[in-house]
Amino acid sequence: MAGDPFRVIIIGGGPSGITAAYALYHAGIDFVVLERRTNVAEDLGASLVLGPPSLRVFHQFGILDKLAEIGGNLYENRAFTTDGQVFKSTRVFDVMVEK
C-alpha cells in the first residue's frame, strides 16, 4: 500500500539472520526477525565455524576483534558417529592462512 513504511522480513534467527538484522539496524532500515524456536542460542555442544567471507563481514561491522577474544582457532576437523567414534579427521583449514 502506498505510504506504508518499508519493512524487511528476516526468516530465521540463526547466524545469517542475526547478521542481516545487525546490518539493517545500523543502516536505519526497519525489520522483523521471524524465528520458530523459543531460544535462538541453544547450547547443544556444537561449534560455529566462520570462514573468510564471514570474518570479512564481521571486520566491516567492527566486531571481529571482540569475536576473536571469545572464540578460538580451528586446527582439526573431526566427524563422529552417533556412538562417539571418530570416522573422519582432517586438517583442511591449514590452507586458510593470512597473507
C-alpha positions as protocol buffer text, in pm:
chain_id: "A"
residue {
  index: 1
  type: MET
  ca { x: 0 y: 0 z: 0 }
}
residue {
  index: 2
  type: ALA
  ca { x: 122 y: 346 z: -81 }
}
residue {
  index: 3
  type: GLY
  ca { x: 258 y: 536 z: 217 }
}
residue {
  index: 4
  type: ASP
  ca { x: 322 y: 230 z: 432 }
}
residue {
  index: 5
  type: PRO
  ca { x: 677 y: 220 z: 570 }
}
residue {
  index: 6
  type: PHE
  ca { x: 913 y: -32 z: 413 }
}
residue {
  index: 7
  type: ARG
  ca { x: 994 y: -324 z: 643 }
}
residue {
  index: 8
  type: VAL
  ca { x: 1226 y: -619 z: 581 }
}
residue {
  index: 9
  type: ILE
  ca { x: 1119 y: -964 z: 697 }
}
residue {
  index: 10
  type: ILE
  ca { x: 1409 y: -1189 z: 802 }
}
residue {
  index: 11
  type: ILE
  ca { x: 1321 y: -1556 z: 817 }
}
residue {
  index: 12
  type: GLY
  ca { x: 1529 y: -1731 z: 1083 }
}
residue {
  index: 13
  type: GLY
  ca { x: 1733 y: -1606 z: 1376 }
}
residue {
  index: 14
  type: GLY
  ca { x: 2042 y: -1811 z: 1302 }
}
residue {
  index: 15
  type: PRO
  ca { x: 2383 y: -1665 z: 1220 }
}
residue {
  index: 16
  type: SER
  ca { x: 2280 y: -1528 z: 880 }
}
residue {
  index: 17
  type: GLY
  ca { x: 1951 y: -1385 z: 1003 }
}
residue {
  index: 18
  type: ILE
  ca { x: 2106 y: -1212 z: 1302 }
}
residue {
  index: 19
  type: THR
  ca { x: 2386 y: -1076 z: 1084 }
}
residue {
  index: 20
  type: ALA
  ca { x: 2128 y: -936 z: 841 }
}
residue {
  index: 21
  type: ALA
  ca { x: 1936 y: -781 z: 1133 }
}
residue {
  index: 22
  type: TYR
  ca { x: 2254 y: -619 z: 1264 }
}
residue {
  index: 23
  type: ALA
  ca { x: 2331 y: -467 z: 923 }
}
residue {
  index: 24
  type: LEU
  ca { x: 1975 y: -342 z: 872 }
}
residue {
  index: 25
  type: TYR
  ca { x: 1966 y: -190 z: 1221 }
}
residue {
  index: 26
  type: HIS
  ca { x: 2284 y: 7 z: 1156 }
}
residue {
  index: 27
  type: ALA
  ca { x: 2152 y: 116 z: 816 }
}
residue {
  index: 28
  type: GLY
  ca { x: 1835 y: 251 z: 979 }
}
residue {
  index: 29
  type: ILE
  ca { x: 1609 y: 6 z: 794 }
}
residue {
  index: 30
  type: ASP
  ca { x: 1307 y: -135 z: 979 }
}
residue {
  index: 31
  type: PHE
  ca { x: 1295 y: -514 z: 1006 }
}
residue {
  index: 32
  type: VAL
  ca { x: 1140 y: -805 z: 1189 }
}
residue {
  index: 33
  type: VAL
  ca { x: 1306 y: -1142 z: 1257 }
}
residue {
  index: 34
  type: LEU
  ca { x: 1077 y: -1445 z: 1245 }
}
residue {
  index: 35
  type: GLU
  ca { x: 1213 y: -1744 z: 1437 }
}
residue {
  index: 36
  type: ARG
  ca { x: 1022 y: -2061 z: 1523 }
}
residue {
  index: 37
  type: ARG
  ca { x: 1242 y: -2162 z: 1816 }
}
residue {
  index: 38
  type: THR
  ca { x: 1189 y: -2007 z: 2159 }
}
residue {
  index: 39
  type: ASN
  ca { x: 1566 y: -1979 z: 2215 }
}
residue {
  index: 40
  type: VAL
  ca { x: 1789 y: -1858 z: 1935 }
}
residue {
  index: 41
  type: ALA
  ca { x: 2111 y: -1973 z: 2102 }
}
residue {
  index: 42
  type: GLU
  ca { x: 2090 y: -2329 z: 2228 }
}
residue {
  index: 43
  type: ASP
  ca { x: 2386 y: -2493 z: 2395 }
}
residue {
  index: 44
  type: LEU
  ca { x: 2392 y: -2827 z: 2216 }
}
residue {
  index: 45
  type: GLY
  ca { x: 2767 y: -2883 z: 2231 }
}
residue {
  index: 46
  type: ALA
  ca { x: 2821 y: -2774 z: 1873 }
}
residue {
  index: 47
  type: SER
  ca { x: 3055 y: -2515 z: 1728 }
}
residue {
  index: 48
  type: LEU
  ca { x: 3010 y: -2240 z: 1475 }
}
residue {
  index: 49
  type: VAL
  ca { x: 3293 y: -2218 z: 1224 }
}
residue {
  index: 50
  type: LEU
  ca { x: 3340 y: -1886 z: 1047 }
}
residue {
  index: 51
  type: GLY
  ca { x: 3524 y: -1881 z: 717 }
}
residue {
  index: 52
  type: PRO
  ca { x: 3700 y: -1588 z: 548 }
}
residue {
  index: 53
  type: PRO
  ca { x: 3386 y: -1432 z: 391 }
}
residue {
  index: 54
  type: SER
  ca { x: 3209 y: -1419 z: 730 }
}
residue {
  index: 55
  type: LEU
  ca { x: 3519 y: -1284 z: 901 }
}
residue {
  index: 56
  type: ARG
  ca { x: 3538 y: -1006 z: 642 }
}
residue {
  index: 57
  type: VAL
  ca { x: 3179 y: -903 z: 716 }
}
residue {
  index: 58
  type: PHE
  ca { x: 3241 y: -903 z: 1092 }
}
residue {
  index: 59
  type: HIS
  ca { x: 3552 y: -691 z: 1035 }
}
residue {
  index: 60
  type: GLN
  ca { x: 3341 y: -440 z: 839 }
}
residue {
  index: 61
  type: PHE
  ca { x: 3091 y: -435 z: 1128 }
}
residue {
  index: 62
  type: GLY
  ca { x: 3377 y: -360 z: 1367 }
}
residue {
  index: 63
  type: ILE
  ca { x: 3317 y: -668 z: 1584 }
}
residue {
  index: 64
  type: LEU
  ca { x: 3586 y: -907 z: 1460 }
}
residue {
  index: 65
  type: ASP
  ca { x: 3830 y: -826 z: 1742 }
}
residue {
  index: 66
  type: LYS
  ca { x: 3562 y: -894 z: 2005 }
}
residue {
  index: 67
  type: LEU
  ca { x: 3474 y: -1225 z: 1841 }
}
residue {
  index: 68
  type: ALA
  ca { x: 3843 y: -1319 z: 1834 }
}
residue {
  index: 69
  type: GLU
  ca { x: 3860 y: -1257 z: 2210 }
}
residue {
  index: 70
  type: ILE
  ca { x: 3582 y: -1506 z: 2286 }
}
residue {
  index: 71
  type: GLY
  ca { x: 3647 y: -1754 z: 2004 }
}
residue {
  index: 72
  type: GLY
  ca { x: 3924 y: -1992 z: 1919 }
}
residue {
  index: 73
  type: ASN
  ca { x: 4113 y: -2123 z: 1620 }
}
residue {
  index: 74
  type: LEU
  ca { x: 4019 y: -2443 z: 1446 }
}
residue {
  index: 75
  type: TYR
  ca { x: 4314 y: -2669 z: 1381 }
}
residue {
  index: 76
  type: GLU
  ca { x: 4147 y: -3002 z: 1311 }
}
residue {
  index: 77
  type: ASN
  ca { x: 3804 y: -3108 z: 1194 }
}
residue {
  index: 78
  type: ARG
  ca { x: 3667 y: -3437 z: 1328 }
}
residue {
  index: 79
  type: ALA
  ca { x: 3344 y: -3611 z: 1239 }
}
residue {
  index: 80
  type: PHE
  ca { x: 3191 y: -3862 z: 1478 }
}
residue {
  index: 81
  type: THR
  ca { x: 2945 y: -4149 z: 1453 }
}
residue {
  index: 82
  type: THR
  ca { x: 2636 y: -4144 z: 1674 }
}
residue {
  index: 83
  type: ASP
  ca { x: 2817 y: -4362 z: 1930 }
}
residue {
  index: 84
  type: GLY
  ca { x: 3110 y: -4118 z: 1956 }
}
residue {
  index: 85
  type: GLN
  ca { x: 3367 y: -4290 z: 1735 }
}
residue {
  index: 86
  type: VAL
  ca { x: 3583 y: -4073 z: 1507 }
}
residue {
  index: 87
  type: PHE
  ca { x: 3523 y: -4169 z: 1143 }
}
residue {
  index: 88
  type: LYS
  ca { x: 3697 y: -3874 z: 977 }
}
residue {
  index: 89
  type: SER
  ca { x: 3973 y: -3639 z: 1086 }
}
residue {
  index: 90
  type: THR
  ca { x: 4116 y: -3370 z: 860 }
}
residue {
  index: 91
  type: ARG
  ca { x: 4331 y: -3060 z: 882 }
}
residue {
  index: 92
  type: VAL
  ca { x: 4161 y: -2892 z: 587 }
}
residue {
  index: 93
  type: PHE
  ca { x: 4174 y: -2548 z: 746 }
}
residue {
  index: 94
  type: ASP
  ca { x: 4554 y: -2535 z: 725 }
}
residue {
  index: 95
  type: VAL
  ca { x: 4508 y: -2385 z: 378 }
}
residue {
  index: 96
  type: MET
  ca { x: 4346 y: -2071 z: 523 }
}
residue {
  index: 97
  type: VAL
  ca { x: 4638 y: -1859 z: 632 }
}
residue {
  index: 98
  type: GLU
  ca { x: 4684 y: -1485 z: 648 }
}
residue {
  index: 99
  type: LYS
  ca { x: 4896 y: -1344 z: 367 }
}
